[in-house]
Amino acid sequence: MSEQTEQTQSGVVIVGAGMAGVQTAVALREQGWSGPVTLLGAEPHQPYDRPPLSKAVLLGKAEDSAFDVDFEGLGIELRLGVEVTGLRAAERELDTEAGPVPYGVLVLATGAEPLTLPGSEGVQGVHLLRTLDDAARLRPVLAAAPATVVVGAGWIGAEFATAAREAGCAVTVVEAADRVLAGALPAEVAAPMTRWYEEAGAALLTGAKVASVESGRVLLADGRELPAGAVVVGIGARPATRWLESSGIELGPDGSVTADAYLQTSLPGVYAVGDCASFPSARYGARLLVHHWDNALQGPRVVAANILAGAPAQVYDPVPYFWSEQFGRFVQYAGHHAGADELMWRGDPAEATWSVCWLRAGALVAVLAVGRPRDLAQGRKLIETGAPVDPTKIADPATPLKSALV
């Protein structure tokens, strides 16, 4: 029996029923895969979208955010509440609490897990916001409008602070770094965003390290004490790959599955996609780990195409994209600015709308747009072309970015 026939008969098993896993299953059917497809989800809920958790679901404007996918109609076997604990590559089997699951082709789409605040585990009133159950636990807490401490001034911290203020909570955001978005944006670009916290009525403490969390209060390393009816931790996430550590799958220092340009892993017949996988970008000359929704939407199409081809066929090298809704602003970002040699402003960051563009060797490599969706859309297309641009036109907010091509 050929390997291709064996793979078709054993089918594709996808571990992870978030956006990346669901989209992989759907893409396989859309692209013509006729063999079995099994989707394993650790949570008991119908697969759902995560972005609404920090917005509509958290504030009670929606009960859930389930994907509108007819799994039965597509012939996708959906197995929920099944946690995968190990991978035995020689046998092409997964270990689960419900028994072994054989696979012909395996797709790892386990996403990421939130980082916890050391010493806060088990303390009453401390919350993470990653799952539907997390949002369900937090919703009645916010409705009671307690004094709330948010640990972390990154994207998720800002989004949660926004929701908490909308719910009427007094909010204090604590950030260990000396500024907001320290790991994501240059200081000069993040600086205008600091003002948004004050305008929204949220207190922002930077350079403030948490010493300990107790029921009802947060103690800072400098001795300050913050009352806290609720504490929400948003200090980042790591790929959910601990179960793969003895599997033979190559993992990076950040815990990500080290995929190649075709999203294949170091083991034959095993792919990885979404938040759990890093991939080499020829466009940026770097290995990227992208923890954003669009990556989990785009990658599965490439994985499906390569599974159907039975060999490397499509390279995955996207222009990364994400958005964040915070403090009444719609923030969008496309590209990858590390390695850029020029930063240019479009508009005044003191105003309601503005953008920042990054250039490398005369070409646009990244754009951040605050309330300027047209800049984002046109800038993303310019990044995809890699063509030289006119810096004078880039810097003029009245000139459409699409007109900046040299």
mmCIF file of C-alpha atoms in Angstrom:
data_model
loop_
_atom_site.group_PDB
_atom_site.id
_atom_site.type_symbol
_atom_site.label_atom_id
_atom_site.label_comp_id
_atom_site.label_asym_id
_atom_site.label_seq_id
_atom_site.Cartn_x
_atom_site.Cartn_y
_atom_site.Cartn_z
ATOM 1 C CA MET A 1 0.000 0.000 0.000
ATOM 2 C CA SER A 2 1.416 3.415 -0.956
ATOM 3 C CA GLU A 3 1.887 6.111 1.655
ATOM 4 C CA GLN A 4 -0.669 8.281 -0.146
ATOM 5 C CA THR A 5 -3.269 5.481 -0.038
ATOM 6 C CA GLU A 6 -2.508 4.812 3.619
ATOM 7 C CA GLN A 7 -2.891 8.506 4.440
ATOM 8 C CA THR A 8 -6.219 8.671 2.624
ATOM 9 C CA GLN A 9 -7.572 5.591 4.408
ATOM 10 C CA SER A 10 -6.368 6.651 7.868
ATOM 11 C CA GLY A 11 -7.437 10.195 7.164
ATOM 12 C CA VAL A 12 -6.415 13.584 8.476
ATOM 13 C CA VAL A 13 -6.560 14.176 12.202
ATOM 14 C CA ILE A 14 -6.473 17.794 13.391
ATOM 15 C CA VAL A 15 -5.549 18.542 17.000
ATOM 16 C CA GLY A 16 -7.189 21.767 18.116
ATOM 17 C CA ALA A 17 -10.684 23.029 17.339
ATOM 18 C CA GLY A 18 -10.011 26.760 17.313
ATOM 19 C CA MET A 19 -9.870 28.933 14.203
ATOM 20 C CA ALA A 20 -6.805 27.211 12.707
ATOM 21 C CA GLY A 21 -8.135 23.688 13.253
ATOM 22 C CA VAL A 22 -11.637 24.413 12.014
ATOM 23 C CA GLN A 23 -10.391 26.281 8.951
ATOM 24 C CA THR A 24 -8.014 23.425 8.096
ATOM 25 C CA ALA A 25 -10.897 20.936 8.185
ATOM 26 C CA VAL A 26 -13.105 23.209 6.072
ATOM 27 C CA ALA A 27 -10.300 23.951 3.578
ATOM 28 C CA LEU A 28 -9.628 20.237 3.091
ATOM 29 C CA ARG A 29 -13.234 19.692 2.060
ATOM 30 C CA GLU A 30 -13.362 22.829 -0.084
ATOM 31 C CA GLN A 31 -10.209 21.783 -1.919
ATOM 32 C CA GLY A 32 -11.462 18.269 -2.606
ATOM 33 C CA TRP A 33 -10.144 15.972 0.135
ATOM 34 C CA SER A 34 -12.515 12.987 0.236
ATOM 35 C CA GLY A 35 -10.874 10.942 2.995
ATOM 36 C CA PRO A 36 -11.801 10.996 6.678
ATOM 37 C CA VAL A 37 -11.272 14.235 8.616
ATOM 38 C CA THR A 38 -11.318 14.163 12.421
ATOM 39 C CA LEU A 39 -11.208 17.341 14.495
ATOM 40 C CA LEU A 40 -10.213 16.941 18.156
ATOM 41 C CA GLY A 41 -11.087 19.720 20.592
ATOM 42 C CA ALA A 42 -10.047 19.773 24.242
ATOM 43 C CA GLU A 43 -12.968 21.985 25.277
ATOM 44 C CA PRO A 44 -16.537 20.645 25.487
ATOM 45 C CA HIS A 45 -18.016 23.622 23.594
ATOM 46 C CA GLN A 46 -18.833 23.849 19.914
ATOM 47 C CA PRO A 47 -15.769 25.403 18.210
ATOM 48 C CA TYR A 48 -15.840 29.177 18.565
ATOM 49 C CA ASP A 49 -14.083 32.364 17.545
ATOM 50 C CA ARG A 50 -11.915 34.039 20.204
ATOM 51 C CA PRO A 51 -11.874 37.802 19.410
ATOM 52 C CA PRO A 52 -15.471 38.376 20.627
ATOM 53 C CA LEU A 53 -14.561 36.943 24.045
ATOM 54 C CA SER A 54 -12.919 40.199 25.133
ATOM 55 C CA LYS A 55 -15.772 42.265 23.699
ATOM 56 C CA ALA A 56 -19.359 41.123 23.009
ATOM 57 C CA VAL A 57 -19.297 37.868 24.982
ATOM 58 C CA LEU A 58 -17.583 39.419 27.986
ATOM 59 C CA LEU A 59 -20.071 42.297 28.137
ATOM 60 C CA GLY A 60 -23.119 40.054 27.737
ATOM 61 C CA LYS A 61 -23.932 41.292 24.231
ATOM 62 C CA ALA A 62 -23.565 37.752 22.870
ATOM 63 C CA GLU A 63 -23.875 34.339 24.502
ATOM 64 C CA ASP A 64 -21.108 32.736 22.490
ATOM 65 C CA SER A 65 -19.179 33.057 19.234
ATOM 66 C CA ALA A 66 -19.604 29.599 17.729
ATOM 67 C CA PHE A 67 -18.419 29.147 14.140
ATOM 68 C CA ASP A 68 -21.198 28.794 11.579
ATOM 69 C CA VAL A 69 -19.894 25.501 10.184
ATOM 70 C CA ASP A 70 -21.981 22.429 9.366
ATOM 71 C CA PHE A 71 -19.460 19.814 10.485
ATOM 72 C CA GLU A 72 -21.843 16.912 9.926
ATOM 73 C CA GLY A 73 -22.775 18.138 6.457
ATOM 74 C CA LEU A 74 -19.106 18.431 5.533
ATOM 75 C CA GLY A 75 -18.366 14.933 6.786
ATOM 76 C CA ILE A 76 -16.033 16.214 9.520
ATOM 77 C CA GLU A 77 -15.957 14.070 12.650
ATOM 78 C CA LEU A 78 -15.974 16.507 15.542
ATOM 79 C CA ARG A 79 -14.782 15.051 18.844
ATOM 80 C CA LEU A 80 -15.056 17.515 21.718
ATOM 81 C CA GLY A 81 -13.732 17.254 25.262
ATOM 82 C CA VAL A 82 -10.822 15.155 24.004
ATOM 83 C CA GLU A 83 -7.453 16.280 25.343
ATOM 84 C CA VAL A 84 -4.436 14.953 23.466
ATOM 85 C CA THR A 85 -1.589 14.003 25.798
ATOM 86 C CA GLY A 86 1.071 12.542 23.520
ATOM 87 C CA LEU A 87 2.238 11.683 20.016
ATOM 88 C CA ARG A 88 3.852 8.408 18.985
ATOM 89 C CA ALA A 89 5.183 9.084 15.510
ATOM 90 C CA ALA A 90 6.444 5.551 14.801
ATOM 91 C CA GLU A 91 2.914 4.185 15.234
ATOM 92 C CA ARG A 92 1.235 7.287 13.755
ATOM 93 C CA GLU A 93 -0.959 7.478 16.828
ATOM 94 C CA LEU A 94 -2.048 10.138 19.286
ATOM 95 C CA ASP A 95 -2.545 9.414 22.958
ATOM 96 C CA THR A 96 -5.742 10.816 24.469
ATOM 97 C CA GLU A 97 -7.635 10.225 27.695
ATOM 98 C CA ALA A 98 -10.232 8.435 25.550
ATOM 99 C CA GLY A 99 -7.673 6.066 24.044
ATOM 100 C CA PRO A 100 -5.304 6.110 21.051
ATOM 101 C CA VAL A 101 -6.271 7.897 17.831
ATOM 102 C CA PRO A 102 -4.514 6.767 14.623
ATOM 103 C CA TYR A 103 -3.750 9.239 11.854
ATOM 104 C CA GLY A 104 -2.566 9.181 8.257
ATOM 105 C CA VAL A 105 -1.787 12.897 8.200
ATOM 106 C CA LEU A 106 -1.649 14.976 11.372
ATOM 107 C CA VAL A 107 -2.232 18.728 11.692
ATOM 108 C CA LEU A 108 -1.189 20.457 14.903
ATOM 109 C CA ALA A 109 -3.431 23.462 15.562
ATOM 110 C CA THR A 110 -3.369 23.626 19.352
ATOM 111 C CA GLY A 111 -3.051 27.411 19.554
ATOM 112 C CA ALA A 112 -1.513 29.160 22.523
ATOM 113 C CA GLU A 113 -2.052 29.168 26.264
ATOM 114 C CA PRO A 114 -1.945 32.297 28.424
ATOM 115 C CA LEU A 115 1.016 32.959 30.671
ATOM 116 C CA THR A 116 0.084 32.950 34.332
ATOM 117 C CA LEU A 117 1.291 35.377 36.970
ATOM 118 C CA PRO A 118 3.646 33.491 39.308
ATOM 119 C CA GLY A 119 2.071 33.027 42.709
ATOM 120 C CA SER A 120 -1.450 33.869 41.555
ATOM 121 C CA GLU A 121 -2.610 30.330 40.801
ATOM 122 C CA GLY A 122 -5.588 29.390 42.942
ATOM 123 C CA VAL A 123 -6.056 32.876 44.394
ATOM 124 C CA GLN A 124 -9.723 33.834 44.473
ATOM 125 C CA GLY A 125 -10.641 36.634 42.093
ATOM 126 C CA VAL A 126 -7.745 36.124 39.643
ATOM 127 C CA HIS A 127 -8.794 35.571 36.028
ATOM 128 C CA LEU A 128 -7.333 34.823 32.619
ATOM 129 C CA LEU A 129 -9.239 35.578 29.426
ATOM 130 C CA ARG A 130 -8.545 32.951 26.799
ATOM 131 C CA THR A 131 -11.528 30.588 26.658
ATOM 132 C CA LEU A 132 -15.314 30.769 26.543
ATOM 133 C CA ASP A 133 -15.390 29.486 30.129
ATOM 134 C CA ASP A 134 -13.025 32.305 31.156
ATOM 135 C CA ALA A 135 -15.393 34.862 29.632
ATOM 136 C CA ALA A 136 -18.393 33.199 31.283
ATOM 137 C CA ARG A 137 -16.712 33.415 34.694
ATOM 138 C CA LEU A 138 -15.728 37.042 34.180
ATOM 139 C CA ARG A 139 -19.028 38.336 32.833
ATOM 140 C CA PRO A 140 -20.936 38.383 36.170
ATOM 141 C CA VAL A 141 -17.825 39.735 37.903
ATOM 142 C CA LEU A 142 -17.707 42.732 35.569
ATOM 143 C CA ALA A 143 -21.451 43.228 35.873
ATOM 144 C CA ALA A 144 -20.897 43.804 39.602
ATOM 145 C CA ALA A 145 -18.406 46.567 38.671
ATOM 146 C CA PRO A 146 -15.668 45.852 41.216
ATOM 147 C CA ALA A 147 -12.357 47.684 41.418
ATOM 148 C CA THR A 148 -10.388 45.827 38.773
ATOM 149 C CA VAL A 149 -6.641 45.444 38.326
ATOM 150 C CA VAL A 150 -5.406 44.434 34.890
ATOM 151 C CA VAL A 151 -1.860 43.050 34.844
ATOM 152 C CA GLY A 152 -0.252 43.760 31.480
ATOM 153 C CA ALA A 153 -0.573 46.731 29.105
ATOM 154 C CA GLY A 154 -0.340 44.808 25.862
ATOM 155 C CA TRP A 155 -3.088 44.275 23.296
ATOM 156 C CA ILE A 156 -5.249 41.978 25.425
ATOM 157 C CA GLY A 157 -4.758 44.111 28.546
ATOM 158 C CA ALA A 158 -5.925 47.226 26.697
ATOM 159 C CA GLU A 159 -8.943 45.391 25.272
ATOM 160 C CA PHE A 160 -9.954 44.052 28.660
ATOM 161 C CA ALA A 161 -9.464 47.459 30.305
ATOM 162 C CA THR A 162 -11.745 48.900 27.622
ATOM 163 C CA ALA A 163 -14.463 46.336 28.384
ATOM 164 C CA ALA A 164 -14.112 46.805 32.144
ATOM 165 C CA ARG A 165 -14.485 50.574 31.840
ATOM 166 C CA GLU A 166 -17.525 50.082 29.620
ATOM 167 C CA ALA A 167 -18.986 47.868 32.343
ATOM 168 C CA GLY A 168 -18.479 50.665 34.888
ATOM 169 C CA CYS A 169 -15.489 49.233 36.753
ATOM 170 C CA ALA A 170 -12.744 51.356 38.269
ATOM 171 C CA VAL A 171 -9.675 50.064 36.404
ATOM 172 C CA THR A 172 -5.968 50.126 37.198
ATOM 173 C CA VAL A 173 -3.587 48.685 34.619
ATOM 174 C CA VAL A 174 -0.218 47.520 35.957
ATOM 175 C CA GLU A 175 2.687 47.069 33.545
ATOM 176 C CA ALA A 176 6.147 45.837 34.558
ATOM 177 C CA ALA A 177 7.838 47.502 31.560
ATOM 178 C CA ASP A 178 8.303 51.246 31.425
ATOM 179 C CA ARG A 179 5.636 51.711 28.747
ATOM 180 C CA VAL A 180 2.634 50.146 27.066
ATOM 181 C CA LEU A 181 3.092 47.579 24.286
ATOM 182 C CA ALA A 182 6.771 47.281 25.135
ATOM 183 C CA GLY A 183 7.181 43.988 23.321
ATOM 184 C CA ALA A 184 5.180 44.966 20.268
ATOM 185 C CA LEU A 185 5.932 48.528 19.146
ATOM 186 C CA PRO A 186 8.775 51.073 19.324
ATOM 187 C CA ALA A 187 8.537 53.539 22.203
ATOM 188 C CA GLU A 188 7.755 56.534 19.987
ATOM 189 C CA VAL A 189 4.834 54.719 18.358
ATOM 190 C CA ALA A 190 3.387 53.374 21.605
ATOM 191 C CA ALA A 191 3.724 56.732 23.388
ATOM 192 C CA PRO A 192 0.511 58.289 22.005
ATOM 193 C CA MET A 193 -1.423 55.205 23.102
ATOM 194 C CA THR A 194 -0.534 55.877 26.734
ATOM 195 C CA ARG A 195 -2.883 58.863 26.684
ATOM 196 C CA TRP A 196 -5.811 56.625 25.709
ATOM 197 C CA TYR A 197 -5.874 55.017 29.159
ATOM 198 C CA GLU A 198 -6.304 58.338 30.950
ATOM 199 C CA GLU A 199 -8.933 59.500 28.477
ATOM 200 C CA ALA A 200 -10.906 56.322 29.171
ATOM 201 C CA GLY A 201 -10.655 56.837 32.922
ATOM 202 C CA ALA A 202 -8.269 53.940 33.533
ATOM 203 C CA ALA A 203 -5.241 54.414 35.775
ATOM 204 C CA LEU A 204 -1.988 53.219 34.186
ATOM 205 C CA LEU A 205 1.032 52.272 36.285
ATOM 206 C CA THR A 206 4.164 51.502 34.252
ATOM 207 C CA GLY A 207 7.450 50.210 35.651
ATOM 208 C CA ALA A 208 5.294 48.509 38.275
ATOM 209 C CA LYS A 209 6.107 44.906 39.095
ATOM 210 C CA VAL A 210 3.603 42.732 40.944
ATOM 211 C CA ALA A 211 5.073 41.240 44.114
ATOM 212 C CA SER A 212 2.057 39.148 45.070
ATOM 213 C CA VAL A 213 -1.671 38.788 44.619
ATOM 214 C CA GLU A 214 -3.974 38.118 47.530
ATOM 215 C CA SER A 215 -7.734 37.879 47.711
ATOM 216 C CA GLY A 216 -8.955 41.456 47.348
ATOM 217 C CA ARG A 217 -5.628 43.170 46.693
ATOM 218 C CA VAL A 218 -2.499 43.348 44.573
ATOM 219 C CA LEU A 219 0.840 44.158 46.197
ATOM 220 C CA LEU A 220 3.489 45.860 44.065
ATOM 221 C CA ALA A 221 7.236 45.438 44.456
ATOM 222 C CA ASP A 222 7.612 49.075 45.556
ATOM 223 C CA GLY A 223 5.215 48.547 48.472
ATOM 224 C CA ARG A 224 2.081 50.012 46.952
ATOM 225 C CA GLU A 225 -1.167 48.155 47.564
ATOM 226 C CA LEU A 226 -4.030 48.154 45.063
ATOM 227 C CA PRO A 227 -7.569 47.142 46.055
ATOM 228 C CA ALA A 228 -8.826 44.517 43.613
ATOM 229 C CA GLY A 229 -12.254 42.953 43.543
ATOM 230 C CA ALA A 230 -11.019 41.279 40.372
ATOM 231 C CA VAL A 231 -7.575 40.739 38.849
ATOM 232 C CA VAL A 232 -7.223 39.960 35.162
ATOM 233 C CA VAL A 233 -3.850 38.740 33.917
ATOM 234 C CA GLY A 234 -2.920 39.546 30.319
ATOM 235 C CA ILE A 235 0.857 39.159 30.125
ATOM 236 C CA GLY A 236 1.135 37.154 26.934
ATOM 237 C CA ALA A 237 0.841 33.591 25.723
ATOM 238 C CA ARG A 238 3.036 30.699 24.678
ATOM 239 C CA PRO A 239 2.355 27.966 22.111
ATOM 240 C CA ALA A 240 0.314 25.120 23.626
ATOM 241 C CA THR A 241 2.913 22.473 22.819
ATOM 242 C CA ARG A 242 4.104 21.069 26.156
ATOM 243 C CA TRP A 243 2.543 17.710 25.266
ATOM 244 C CA LEU A 244 4.915 17.475 22.267
ATOM 245 C CA GLU A 245 8.175 17.832 24.201
ATOM 246 C CA SER A 246 9.110 14.129 23.982
ATOM 247 C CA SER A 247 7.453 13.439 20.622
ATOM 248 C CA GLY A 248 10.425 14.023 18.311
ATOM 249 C CA ILE A 249 8.796 17.169 16.874
ATOM 250 C CA GLU A 250 11.289 20.026 16.717
ATOM 251 C CA LEU A 251 10.275 22.911 18.980
ATOM 252 C CA GLY A 252 11.819 26.378 19.086
ATOM 253 C CA PRO A 253 13.099 28.167 22.206
ATOM 254 C CA ASP A 254 9.717 29.931 22.413
ATOM 255 C CA GLY A 255 7.919 26.580 22.486
ATOM 256 C CA SER A 256 6.591 26.883 18.948
ATOM 257 C CA VAL A 257 6.531 23.953 16.548
ATOM 258 C CA THR A 258 9.317 24.632 14.048
ATOM 259 C CA ALA A 259 7.495 24.366 10.735
ATOM 260 C CA ASP A 260 9.130 24.792 7.339
ATOM 261 C CA ALA A 261 8.006 27.071 4.508
ATOM 262 C CA TYR A 262 5.245 24.576 3.636
ATOM 263 C CA LEU A 263 4.061 24.369 7.276
ATOM 264 C CA GLN A 264 5.456 20.846 7.585
ATOM 265 C CA THR A 265 7.073 19.832 10.863
ATOM 266 C CA SER A 266 10.229 17.809 11.397
ATOM 267 C CA LEU A 267 8.166 14.594 11.331
ATOM 268 C CA PRO A 268 6.814 13.208 8.042
ATOM 269 C CA GLY A 269 3.086 13.606 7.531
ATOM 270 C CA VAL A 270 2.747 16.153 10.335
ATOM 271 C CA TYR A 271 1.869 19.817 9.735
ATOM 272 C CA ALA A 272 1.487 22.732 12.136
ATOM 273 C CA VAL A 273 -0.551 25.901 11.730
ATOM 274 C CA GLY A 274 -1.735 28.931 13.697
ATOM 275 C CA ASP A 275 -0.545 30.169 17.081
ATOM 276 C CA CYS A 276 1.396 27.001 17.901
ATOM 277 C CA ALA A 277 3.718 27.152 14.869
ATOM 278 C CA SER A 278 6.570 29.339 13.678
ATOM 279 C CA PHE A 279 7.525 29.496 10.006
ATOM 280 C CA PRO A 280 10.397 30.979 7.973
ATOM 281 C CA SER A 281 9.530 34.154 6.073
ATOM 282 C CA ALA A 282 11.615 34.829 2.984
ATOM 283 C CA ARG A 283 9.823 38.170 2.751
ATOM 284 C CA TYR A 284 11.259 39.293 6.085
ATOM 285 C CA GLY A 285 14.321 37.072 6.357
ATOM 286 C CA ALA A 286 13.226 35.822 9.765
ATOM 287 C CA ARG A 287 11.296 33.049 11.472
ATOM 288 C CA LEU A 288 7.910 34.379 12.538
ATOM 289 C CA LEU A 289 5.602 33.301 15.351
ATOM 290 C CA VAL A 290 2.294 35.083 14.775
ATOM 291 C CA HIS A 291 -0.341 34.937 17.525
ATOM 292 C CA HIS A 292 -3.149 36.548 15.560
ATOM 293 C CA TRP A 293 -6.497 35.619 14.042
ATOM 294 C CA ASP A 294 -5.578 36.225 10.405
ATOM 295 C CA ASN A 295 -2.654 33.786 10.611
ATOM 296 C CA ALA A 296 -5.067 31.107 11.834
ATOM 297 C CA LEU A 297 -7.340 31.893 8.902
ATOM 298 C CA GLN A 298 -4.748 31.984 6.096
ATOM 299 C CA GLY A 299 -2.373 29.165 7.070
ATOM 300 C CA PRO A 300 -4.950 26.360 6.879
ATOM 301 C CA ARG A 301 -5.496 26.912 3.154
ATOM 302 C CA VAL A 302 -1.818 26.254 2.518
ATOM 303 C CA VAL A 303 -1.798 23.191 4.783
ATOM 304 C CA ALA A 304 -4.828 21.764 2.976
ATOM 305 C CA ALA A 305 -3.266 22.362 -0.454
ATOM 306 C CA ASN A 306 -0.040 20.644 0.584
ATOM 307 C CA ILE A 307 -1.883 17.658 2.080
ATOM 308 C CA LEU A 308 -3.873 17.206 -1.117
ATOM 309 C CA ALA A 309 -0.740 17.523 -3.246
ATOM 310 C CA GLY A 310 0.962 14.826 -1.190
ATOM 311 C CA ALA A 311 4.187 16.843 -1.356
ATOM 312 C CA PRO A 312 5.369 20.411 -0.765
ATOM 313 C CA ALA A 313 3.356 22.575 -3.133
ATOM 314 C CA GLN A 314 2.507 25.961 -1.636
ATOM 315 C CA VAL A 315 4.841 28.165 0.386
ATOM 316 C CA TYR A 316 3.361 30.073 3.334
ATOM 317 C CA ASP A 317 4.807 33.596 3.506
ATOM 318 C CA PRO A 318 1.995 36.008 4.383
ATOM 319 C CA VAL A 319 2.011 39.656 5.303
ATOM 320 C CA PRO A 320 0.967 39.270 8.967
ATOM 321 C CA TYR A 321 -2.132 41.230 9.944
ATOM 322 C CA PHE A 322 -4.066 41.913 13.114
ATOM 323 C CA TRP A 323 -6.441 44.413 14.646
ATOM 324 C CA SER A 324 -7.355 45.584 18.122
ATOM 325 C CA GLU A 325 -10.378 47.507 19.340
ATOM 326 C CA GLN A 326 -9.454 49.559 22.384
ATOM 327 C CA PHE A 327 -10.621 52.750 24.051
ATOM 328 C CA GLY A 328 -12.945 53.628 21.185
ATOM 329 C CA ARG A 329 -10.257 53.184 18.540
ATOM 330 C CA PHE A 330 -9.769 50.648 15.772
ATOM 331 C CA VAL A 331 -6.069 49.795 15.542
ATOM 332 C CA GLN A 332 -4.763 47.715 12.626
ATOM 333 C CA TYR A 333 -1.289 46.466 11.803
ATOM 334 C CA ALA A 334 0.129 44.695 8.771
ATOM 335 C CA GLY A 335 3.665 43.477 8.123
ATOM 336 C CA HIS A 336 6.703 43.036 10.339
ATOM 337 C CA HIS A 337 8.718 46.112 11.296
ATOM 338 C CA ALA A 338 11.797 44.440 12.808
ATOM 339 C CA GLY A 339 14.675 45.221 10.474
ATOM 340 C CA ALA A 340 13.098 48.390 9.060
ATOM 341 C CA ASP A 341 15.503 51.272 8.530
ATOM 342 C CA GLU A 342 13.015 54.154 8.399
ATOM 343 C CA LEU A 343 9.879 55.073 10.337
ATOM 344 C CA MET A 344 7.449 57.625 8.908
ATOM 345 C CA TRP A 345 4.344 59.207 10.417
ATOM 346 C CA ARG A 346 1.165 59.877 8.474
ATOM 347 C CA GLY A 347 -0.806 62.410 10.455
ATOM 348 C CA ASP A 348 -0.543 63.772 13.986
ATOM 349 C CA PRO A 349 -0.685 61.141 16.759
ATOM 350 C CA ALA A 350 -2.398 63.732 18.954
ATOM 351 C CA GLU A 351 -5.380 63.543 16.621
ATOM 352 C CA ALA A 352 -8.038 60.825 16.479
ATOM 353 C CA THR A 353 -6.616 59.123 13.379
ATOM 354 C CA TRP A 354 -3.046 58.556 12.227
ATOM 355 C CA SER A 355 -0.748 55.936 10.760
ATOM 356 C CA VAL A 356 2.883 54.867 10.940
ATOM 357 C CA CYS A 357 4.798 53.304 8.057
ATOM 358 C CA TRP A 358 8.058 51.378 8.230
ATOM 359 C CA LEU A 359 10.388 51.180 5.220
ATOM 360 C CA ARG A 360 13.371 48.965 4.504
ATOM 361 C CA ALA A 361 15.631 49.672 1.546
ATOM 362 C CA GLY A 362 12.990 51.993 0.116
ATOM 363 C CA ALA A 363 10.097 49.492 0.277
ATOM 364 C CA LEU A 364 7.184 49.438 2.705
ATOM 365 C CA VAL A 365 7.446 46.537 5.173
ATOM 366 C CA ALA A 366 4.848 47.405 7.841
ATOM 367 C CA VAL A 367 2.021 49.808 8.572
ATOM 368 C CA LEU A 368 0.107 50.638 11.751
ATOM 369 C CA ALA A 369 -3.195 52.434 11.224
ATOM 370 C CA VAL A 370 -5.309 54.060 13.937
ATOM 371 C CA GLY A 371 -8.736 54.807 12.519
ATOM 372 C CA ARG A 372 -7.366 54.830 8.970
ATOM 373 C CA PRO A 373 -8.500 51.511 7.461
ATOM 374 C CA ARG A 374 -7.741 52.694 3.939
ATOM 375 C CA ASP A 375 -4.079 53.160 4.851
ATOM 376 C CA LEU A 376 -4.033 49.616 6.164
ATOM 377 C CA ALA A 377 -5.677 48.065 3.106
ATOM 378 C CA GLN A 378 -3.539 49.948 0.604
ATOM 379 C CA GLY A 379 -0.375 49.576 2.679
ATOM 380 C CA ARG A 380 -0.842 45.826 2.942
ATOM 381 C CA LYS A 381 -0.971 45.558 -0.849
ATOM 382 C CA LEU A 382 2.194 47.656 -1.166
ATOM 383 C CA ILE A 383 3.957 45.370 1.299
ATOM 384 C CA GLU A 384 2.919 42.329 -0.730
ATOM 385 C CA THR A 385 4.455 43.796 -3.900
ATOM 386 C CA GLY A 386 7.772 44.679 -2.211
ATOM 387 C CA ALA A 387 8.124 47.504 -4.736
ATOM 388 C CA PRO A 388 9.976 50.781 -3.990
ATOM 389 C CA VAL A 389 7.846 53.679 -2.735
ATOM 390 C CA ASP A 390 8.170 57.460 -2.678
ATOM 391 C CA PRO A 391 8.874 58.516 0.952
ATOM 392 C CA THR A 392 7.430 61.989 0.317
ATOM 393 C CA LYS A 393 4.074 60.505 -0.630
ATOM 394 C CA ILE A 394 4.219 58.007 2.218
ATOM 395 C CA ALA A 395 4.615 60.882 4.702
ATOM 396 C CA ASP A 396 1.692 62.884 3.300
ATOM 397 C CA PRO A 397 -1.529 61.722 5.006
ATOM 398 C CA ALA A 398 -3.587 63.358 2.259
ATOM 399 C CA THR A 399 -1.951 61.179 -0.426
ATOM 400 C CA PRO A 400 -3.403 57.669 -0.778
ATOM 401 C CA LEU A 401 -0.739 55.056 -0.041
ATOM 402 C CA LYS A 402 -1.545 53.288 -3.284
ATOM 403 C CA SER A 403 -0.197 56.367 -5.093
ATOM 404 C CA ALA A 404 3.212 56.034 -3.417
ATOM 405 C CA LEU A 405 4.637 53.463 -5.823
ATOM 406 C CA VAL A 406 7.725 54.763 -7.604
#
